CSV table of C-alpha atoms in Angstrom, one decimal:
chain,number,residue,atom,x,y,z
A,1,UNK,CA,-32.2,2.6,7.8
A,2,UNK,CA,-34.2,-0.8,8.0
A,3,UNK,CA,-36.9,-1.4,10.4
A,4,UNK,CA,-34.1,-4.5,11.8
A,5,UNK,CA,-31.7,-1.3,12.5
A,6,UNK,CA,-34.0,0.8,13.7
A,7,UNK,CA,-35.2,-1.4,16.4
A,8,UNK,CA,-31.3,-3.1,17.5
A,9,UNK,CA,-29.4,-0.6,16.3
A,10,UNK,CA,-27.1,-2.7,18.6
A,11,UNK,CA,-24.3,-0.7,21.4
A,12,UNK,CA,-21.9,2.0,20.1
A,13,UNK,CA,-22.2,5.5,19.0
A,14,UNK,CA,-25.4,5.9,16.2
A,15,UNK,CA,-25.5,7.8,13.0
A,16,UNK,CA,-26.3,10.9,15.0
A,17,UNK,CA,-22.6,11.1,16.8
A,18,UNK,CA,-21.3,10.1,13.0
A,19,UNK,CA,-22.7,13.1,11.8
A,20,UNK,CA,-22.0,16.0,14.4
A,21,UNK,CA,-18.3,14.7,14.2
A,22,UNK,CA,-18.2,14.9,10.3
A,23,UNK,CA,-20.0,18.0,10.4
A,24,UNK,CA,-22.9,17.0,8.4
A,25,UNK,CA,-26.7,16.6,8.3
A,26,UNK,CA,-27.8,13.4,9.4
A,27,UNK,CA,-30.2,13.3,7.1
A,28,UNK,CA,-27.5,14.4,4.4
A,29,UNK,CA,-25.5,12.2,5.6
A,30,UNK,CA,-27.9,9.4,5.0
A,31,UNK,CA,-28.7,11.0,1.2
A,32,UNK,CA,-25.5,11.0,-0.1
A,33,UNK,CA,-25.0,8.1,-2.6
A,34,UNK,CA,-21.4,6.5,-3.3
A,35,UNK,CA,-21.2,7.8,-6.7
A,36,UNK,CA,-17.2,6.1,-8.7
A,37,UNK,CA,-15.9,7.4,-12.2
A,38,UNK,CA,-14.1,3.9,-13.5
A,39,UNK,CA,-10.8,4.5,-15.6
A,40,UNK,CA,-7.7,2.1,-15.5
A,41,UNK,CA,-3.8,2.6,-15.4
A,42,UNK,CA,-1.5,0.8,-16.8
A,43,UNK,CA,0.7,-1.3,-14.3
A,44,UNK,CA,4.3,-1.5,-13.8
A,45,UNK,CA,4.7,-4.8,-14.4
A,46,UNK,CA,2.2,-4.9,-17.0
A,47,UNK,CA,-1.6,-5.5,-17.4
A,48,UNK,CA,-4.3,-2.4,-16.1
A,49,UNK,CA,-4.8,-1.1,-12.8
A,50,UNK,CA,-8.3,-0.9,-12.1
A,51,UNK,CA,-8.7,2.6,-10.9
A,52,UNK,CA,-12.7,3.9,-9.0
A,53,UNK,CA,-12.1,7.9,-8.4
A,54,UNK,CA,-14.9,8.8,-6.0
A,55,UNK,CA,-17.3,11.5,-7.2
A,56,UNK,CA,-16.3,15.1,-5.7
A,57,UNK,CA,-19.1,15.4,-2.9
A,58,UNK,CA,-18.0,11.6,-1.5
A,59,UNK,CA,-14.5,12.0,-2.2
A,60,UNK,CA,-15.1,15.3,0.5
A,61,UNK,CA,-16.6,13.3,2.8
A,62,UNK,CA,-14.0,10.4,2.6
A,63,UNK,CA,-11.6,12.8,3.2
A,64,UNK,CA,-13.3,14.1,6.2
A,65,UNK,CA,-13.8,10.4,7.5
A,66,UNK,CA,-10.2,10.2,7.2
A,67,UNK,CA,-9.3,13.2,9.3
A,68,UNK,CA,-11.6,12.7,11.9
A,69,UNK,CA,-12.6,9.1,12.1
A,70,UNK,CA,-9.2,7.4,11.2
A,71,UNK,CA,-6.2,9.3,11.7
A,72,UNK,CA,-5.7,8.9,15.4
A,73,UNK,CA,-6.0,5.0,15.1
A,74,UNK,CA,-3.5,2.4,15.5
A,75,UNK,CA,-1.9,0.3,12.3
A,76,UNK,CA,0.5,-2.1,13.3
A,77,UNK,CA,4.4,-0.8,13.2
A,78,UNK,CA,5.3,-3.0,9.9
A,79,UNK,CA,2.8,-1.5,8.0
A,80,UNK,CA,4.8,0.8,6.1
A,81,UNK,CA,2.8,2.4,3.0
A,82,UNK,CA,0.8,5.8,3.1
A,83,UNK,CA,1.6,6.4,7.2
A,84,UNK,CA,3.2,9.3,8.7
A,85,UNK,CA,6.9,9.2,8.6
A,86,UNK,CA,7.0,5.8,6.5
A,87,UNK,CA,7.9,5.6,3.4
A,88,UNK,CA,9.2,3.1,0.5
A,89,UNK,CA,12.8,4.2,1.8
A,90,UNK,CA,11.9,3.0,5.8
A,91,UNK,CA,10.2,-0.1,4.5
A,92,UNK,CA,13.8,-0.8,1.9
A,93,UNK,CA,15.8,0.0,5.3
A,94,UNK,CA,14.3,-2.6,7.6
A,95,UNK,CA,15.9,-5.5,5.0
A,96,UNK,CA,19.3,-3.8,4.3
A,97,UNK,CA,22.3,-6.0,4.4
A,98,UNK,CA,20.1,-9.4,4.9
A,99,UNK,CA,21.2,-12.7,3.7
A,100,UNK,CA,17.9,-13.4,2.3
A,101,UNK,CA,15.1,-10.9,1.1
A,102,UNK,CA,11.3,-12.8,0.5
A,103,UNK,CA,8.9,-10.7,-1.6
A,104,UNK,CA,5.5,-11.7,-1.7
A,105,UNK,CA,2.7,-9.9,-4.1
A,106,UNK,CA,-1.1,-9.9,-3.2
A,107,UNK,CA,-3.7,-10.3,-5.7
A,108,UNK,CA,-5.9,-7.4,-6.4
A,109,UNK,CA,-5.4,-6.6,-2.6
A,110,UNK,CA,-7.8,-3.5,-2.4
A,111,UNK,CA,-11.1,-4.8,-3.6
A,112,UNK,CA,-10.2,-8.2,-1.9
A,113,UNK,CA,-10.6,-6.3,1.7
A,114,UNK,CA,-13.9,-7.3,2.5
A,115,UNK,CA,-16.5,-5.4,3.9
A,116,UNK,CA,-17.5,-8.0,6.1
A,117,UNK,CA,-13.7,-7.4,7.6
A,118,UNK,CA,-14.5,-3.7,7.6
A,119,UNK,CA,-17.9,-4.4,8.8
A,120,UNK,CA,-16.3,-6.0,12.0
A,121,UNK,CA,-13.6,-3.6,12.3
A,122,UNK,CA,-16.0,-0.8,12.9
A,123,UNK,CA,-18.4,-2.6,15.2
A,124,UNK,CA,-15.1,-3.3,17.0
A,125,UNK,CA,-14.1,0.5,17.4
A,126,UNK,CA,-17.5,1.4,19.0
A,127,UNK,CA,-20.1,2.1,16.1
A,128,UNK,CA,-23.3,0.7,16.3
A,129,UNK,CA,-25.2,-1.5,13.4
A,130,UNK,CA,-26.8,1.7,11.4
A,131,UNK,CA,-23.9,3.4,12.1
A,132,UNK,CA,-21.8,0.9,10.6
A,133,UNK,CA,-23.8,-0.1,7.8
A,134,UNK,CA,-23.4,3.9,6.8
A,135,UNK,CA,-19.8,4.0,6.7
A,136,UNK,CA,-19.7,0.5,4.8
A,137,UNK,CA,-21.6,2.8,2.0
A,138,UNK,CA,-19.3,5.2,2.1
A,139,UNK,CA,-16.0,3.7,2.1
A,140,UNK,CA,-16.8,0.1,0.0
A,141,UNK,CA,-17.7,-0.5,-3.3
A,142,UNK,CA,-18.4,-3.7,-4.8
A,143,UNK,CA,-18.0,-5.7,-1.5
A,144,UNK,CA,-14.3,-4.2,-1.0
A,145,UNK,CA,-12.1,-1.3,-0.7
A,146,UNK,CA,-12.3,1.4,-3.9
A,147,UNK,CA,-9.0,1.6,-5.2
A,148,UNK,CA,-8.9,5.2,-5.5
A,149,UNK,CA,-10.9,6.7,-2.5
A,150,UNK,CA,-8.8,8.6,0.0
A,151,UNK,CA,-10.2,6.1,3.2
A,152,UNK,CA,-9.1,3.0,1.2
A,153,UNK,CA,-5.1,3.0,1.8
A,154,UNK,CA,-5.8,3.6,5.9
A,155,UNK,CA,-8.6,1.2,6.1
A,156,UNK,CA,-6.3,-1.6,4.9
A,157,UNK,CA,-3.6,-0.9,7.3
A,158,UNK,CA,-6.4,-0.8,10.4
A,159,UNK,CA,-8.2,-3.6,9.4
A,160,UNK,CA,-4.9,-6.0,8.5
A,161,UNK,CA,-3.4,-5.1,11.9
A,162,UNK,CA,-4.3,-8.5,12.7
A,163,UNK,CA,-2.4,-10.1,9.7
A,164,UNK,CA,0.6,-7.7,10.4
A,165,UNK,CA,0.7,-8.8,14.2
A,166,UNK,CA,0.5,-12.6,13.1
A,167,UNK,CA,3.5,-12.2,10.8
A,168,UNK,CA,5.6,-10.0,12.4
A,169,UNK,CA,5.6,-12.1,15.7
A,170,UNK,CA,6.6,-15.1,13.5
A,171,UNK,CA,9.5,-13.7,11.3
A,172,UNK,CA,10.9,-12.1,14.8
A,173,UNK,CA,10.7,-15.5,16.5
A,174,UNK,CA,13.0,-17.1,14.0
A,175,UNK,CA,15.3,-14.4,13.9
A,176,UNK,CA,13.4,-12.4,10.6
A,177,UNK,CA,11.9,-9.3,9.8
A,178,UNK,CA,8.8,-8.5,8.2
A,179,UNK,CA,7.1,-5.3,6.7
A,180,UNK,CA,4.0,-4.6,4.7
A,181,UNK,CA,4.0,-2.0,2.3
A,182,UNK,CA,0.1,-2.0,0.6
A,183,UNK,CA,0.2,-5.6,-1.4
A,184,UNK,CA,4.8,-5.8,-1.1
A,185,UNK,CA,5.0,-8.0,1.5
A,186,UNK,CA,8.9,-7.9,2.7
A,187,UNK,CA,10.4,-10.9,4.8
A,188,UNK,CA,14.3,-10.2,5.5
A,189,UNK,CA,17.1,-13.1,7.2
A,190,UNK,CA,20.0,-12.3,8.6
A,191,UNK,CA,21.2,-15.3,8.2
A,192,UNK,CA,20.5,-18.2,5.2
A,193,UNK,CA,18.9,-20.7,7.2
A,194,UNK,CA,16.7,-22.3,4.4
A,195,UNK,CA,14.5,-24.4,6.7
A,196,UNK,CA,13.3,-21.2,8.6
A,197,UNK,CA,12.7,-19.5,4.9
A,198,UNK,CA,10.8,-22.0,3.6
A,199,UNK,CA,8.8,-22.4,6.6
A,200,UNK,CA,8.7,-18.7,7.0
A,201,UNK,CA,7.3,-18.9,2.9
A,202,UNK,CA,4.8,-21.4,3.8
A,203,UNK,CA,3.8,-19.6,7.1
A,204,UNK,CA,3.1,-16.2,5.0
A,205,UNK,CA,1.0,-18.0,2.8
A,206,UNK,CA,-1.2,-19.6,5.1
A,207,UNK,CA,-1.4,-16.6,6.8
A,208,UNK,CA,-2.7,-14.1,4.2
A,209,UNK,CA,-5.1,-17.2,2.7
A,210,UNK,CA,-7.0,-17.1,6.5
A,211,UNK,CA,-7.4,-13.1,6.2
A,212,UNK,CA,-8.8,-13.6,2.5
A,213,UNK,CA,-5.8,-12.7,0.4
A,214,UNK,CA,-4.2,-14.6,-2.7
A,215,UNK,CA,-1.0,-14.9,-3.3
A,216,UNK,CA,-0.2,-13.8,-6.6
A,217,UNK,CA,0.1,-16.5,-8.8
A,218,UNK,CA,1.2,-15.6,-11.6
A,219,UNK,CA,4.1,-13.5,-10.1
A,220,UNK,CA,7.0,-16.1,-9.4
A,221,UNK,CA,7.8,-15.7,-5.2
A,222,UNK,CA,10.8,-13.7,-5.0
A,223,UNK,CA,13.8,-15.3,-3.1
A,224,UNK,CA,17.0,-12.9,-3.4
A,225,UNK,CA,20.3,-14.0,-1.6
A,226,UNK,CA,23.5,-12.0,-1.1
A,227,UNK,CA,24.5,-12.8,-4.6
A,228,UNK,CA,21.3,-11.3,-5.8
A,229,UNK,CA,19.9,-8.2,-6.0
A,230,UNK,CA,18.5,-7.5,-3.6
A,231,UNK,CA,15.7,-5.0,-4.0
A,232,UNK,CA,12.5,-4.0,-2.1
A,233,UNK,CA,9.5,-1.7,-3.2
A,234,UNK,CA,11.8,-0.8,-6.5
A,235,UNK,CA,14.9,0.5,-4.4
A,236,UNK,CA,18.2,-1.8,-3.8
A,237,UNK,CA,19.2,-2.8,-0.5
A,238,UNK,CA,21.7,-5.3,-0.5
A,239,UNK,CA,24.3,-2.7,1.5
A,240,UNK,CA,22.7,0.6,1.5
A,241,UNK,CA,19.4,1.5,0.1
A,242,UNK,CA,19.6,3.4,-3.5
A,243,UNK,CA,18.0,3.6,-6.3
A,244,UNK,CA,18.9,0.7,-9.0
A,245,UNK,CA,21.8,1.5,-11.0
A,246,UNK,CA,20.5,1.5,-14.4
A,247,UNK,CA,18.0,4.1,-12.8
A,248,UNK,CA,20.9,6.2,-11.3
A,249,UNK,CA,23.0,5.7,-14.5
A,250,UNK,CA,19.5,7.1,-16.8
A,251,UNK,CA,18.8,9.8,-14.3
A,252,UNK,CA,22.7,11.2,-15.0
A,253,UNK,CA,22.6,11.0,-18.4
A,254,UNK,CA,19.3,13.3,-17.8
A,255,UNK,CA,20.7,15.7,-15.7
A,256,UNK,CA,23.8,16.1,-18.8
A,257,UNK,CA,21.5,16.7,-21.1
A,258,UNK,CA,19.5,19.4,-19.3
A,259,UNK,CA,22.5,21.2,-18.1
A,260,UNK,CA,23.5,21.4,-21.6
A,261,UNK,CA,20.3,22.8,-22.1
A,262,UNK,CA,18.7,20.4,-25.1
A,263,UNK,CA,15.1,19.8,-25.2
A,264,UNK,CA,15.2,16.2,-25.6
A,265,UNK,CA,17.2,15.3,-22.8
A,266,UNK,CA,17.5,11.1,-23.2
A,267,UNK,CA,17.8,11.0,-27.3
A,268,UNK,CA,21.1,9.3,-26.3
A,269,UNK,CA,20.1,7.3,-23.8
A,270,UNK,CA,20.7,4.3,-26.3
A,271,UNK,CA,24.5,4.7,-24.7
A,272,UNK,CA,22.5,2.7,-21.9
A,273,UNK,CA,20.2,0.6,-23.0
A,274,UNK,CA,19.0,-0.6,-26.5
A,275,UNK,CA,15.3,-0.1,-26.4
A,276,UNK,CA,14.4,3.5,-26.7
A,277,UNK,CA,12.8,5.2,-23.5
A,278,UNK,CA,10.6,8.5,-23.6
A,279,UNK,CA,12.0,11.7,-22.9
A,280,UNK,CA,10.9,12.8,-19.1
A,281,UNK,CA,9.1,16.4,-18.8
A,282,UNK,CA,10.6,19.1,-15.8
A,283,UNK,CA,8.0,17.6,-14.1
A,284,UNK,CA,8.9,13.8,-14.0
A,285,UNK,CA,12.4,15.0,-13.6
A,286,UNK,CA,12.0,17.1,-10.5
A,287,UNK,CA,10.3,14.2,-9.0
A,288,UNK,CA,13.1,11.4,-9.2
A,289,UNK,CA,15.2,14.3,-7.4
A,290,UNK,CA,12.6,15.3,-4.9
A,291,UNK,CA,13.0,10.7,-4.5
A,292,UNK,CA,16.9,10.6,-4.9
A,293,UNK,CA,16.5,13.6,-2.1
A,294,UNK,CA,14.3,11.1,0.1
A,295,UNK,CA,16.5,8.5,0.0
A,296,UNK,CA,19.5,10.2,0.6
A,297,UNK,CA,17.6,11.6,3.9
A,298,UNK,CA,15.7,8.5,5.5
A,299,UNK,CA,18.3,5.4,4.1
A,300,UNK,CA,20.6,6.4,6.7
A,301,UNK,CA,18.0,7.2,9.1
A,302,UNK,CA,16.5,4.5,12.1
């Protein structure tokens, strides 16, 4: 701690309270360096997904911090990724049916969450400077959120609740509806007005600019009418919310081939689509039921 901190630490609860409620020695706490293992993914839509795993001691802690520091706290109701009871099915089921679906993608959203944001935010909630500046160690990297630490998906819901409230109010005063799942942002219409979208498209963008996000650029804005398909984070939603049919079609033509028994179960997948696709493990394939199961629960649901 600096001799600055030490002498105005500022008002809230100190490093002392931090400690006795993450079970730890303050002067543990204080030793423990942020220690990151780098890899990258690839991404979905191409390109590599730049991955920081915390080391196992801070990846402990962060998990800790997130029982005990963050679960009880309040993330706006549109924020719908990695919350209790949300999913990608309840954030697909608030645009089912719509005349319009907007998609908007944010670049490198993670790491773009300051810590000056996060800084604020947990002044706001009651810690004090040294306090602060301690958890800022712990749950930032590289002036951001770590992409990979357990803290990082909750701390962007908590500290965005201001962005969610701003764009939630204005989609429900024109008669829209908005959801945030992570970097999907979802804006729905009931009915094609195209003066409310585009202002609506303009008001998003203006919006997520002022709380330091880019829009991504290179990712063409998304406008899907009735006509369209319609989908939102991957699952279809025009009239009900499903999985995309060329999805459900693959998935059958998995299920044949495993109830036949055959170890390769998609070498004819080619019946459905000319480029040739991998062969999924028990492991892949039990988790597109334990989805299809999901969806079949919670799309009805609300």
């Amino acid at each position: 701690m600096g001799l600055l901190d030490w002498l105005f630490p500022g008002r809230g609860y100190g490093i002392a309270e931090l400690a006795r409620r993450l079970d730890i020695d303050k002067a543990q706490l204080r030793r423990l360096r942020a220690q990151y293992h780098e890899f990258t993914i690839p991404k979905r839509s191409g390109g590599k997904r730049r991955i920081l795993a915390p080391e196992p001691g801070l990846k402990t802690l962060q998990r800790r911090i997130l029982r005990r520091l963050l679960a009880r706290l309040r993330v706006h109701e549109a924020a719908m990724g990695f919350e209790r009871g949300r999913s990608i099915v309840t954030n697909a089921r608030a645009h089912r049916g719509q005349a319009v679906v907007l998609r908007f993608d944010l670049r490198d959203f993670f790491p773009t969450t300051s810590a000056k944001r996060l800084r604020r935010y947990f002044r706001g909630i009651g810690w004090n400077r040294p306090a602060t500046k301690l958890l800022l160690r712990l749950c930032t990297h590289d002036g951001g959120l770590p992409q990979g630490a357990p803290t990082s998906p909750r701390l962007s819901n908590l500290v965005n609740y201001r962005m969610d409230a701003r764009l939630a109010g204005m989609a429900a005063a024109i008669g829209a509806v908005y959801t945030r799942y992570a970097d999907d942002i979802t804006v729905s219409f009931a009915e094609d007005d195209r003066e409310r979208v585009h202002y609506m498209q303009r008001f998003v963008r203006r919006v997520v600019e002022s709380e330091g996000y880019e829009h991504h650029h290179r990712k063409k804005l998304s406008i899907r009418r009735r006509h369209h398909r319609q989908t939102v984070t991957g699952l279809v939603v025009n009239e009900r919310v499903n999985l995309p049919r060329e999805v459900r079609r693959r998935l059958r033509a998995v299920e044949h081939r495993t109830q036949l028994g055959q170890r390769s179960i998609l070498d004819d997948y080619q019946a459905f689509s000319r480029r040739k696709r991998p062969t999924l493990s028990r492991d892949q394939l039990d988790g597109w039921r334990a989805l299809q199961a999901m969806i079949a629960r919670q799309a009805s649901d609300g």
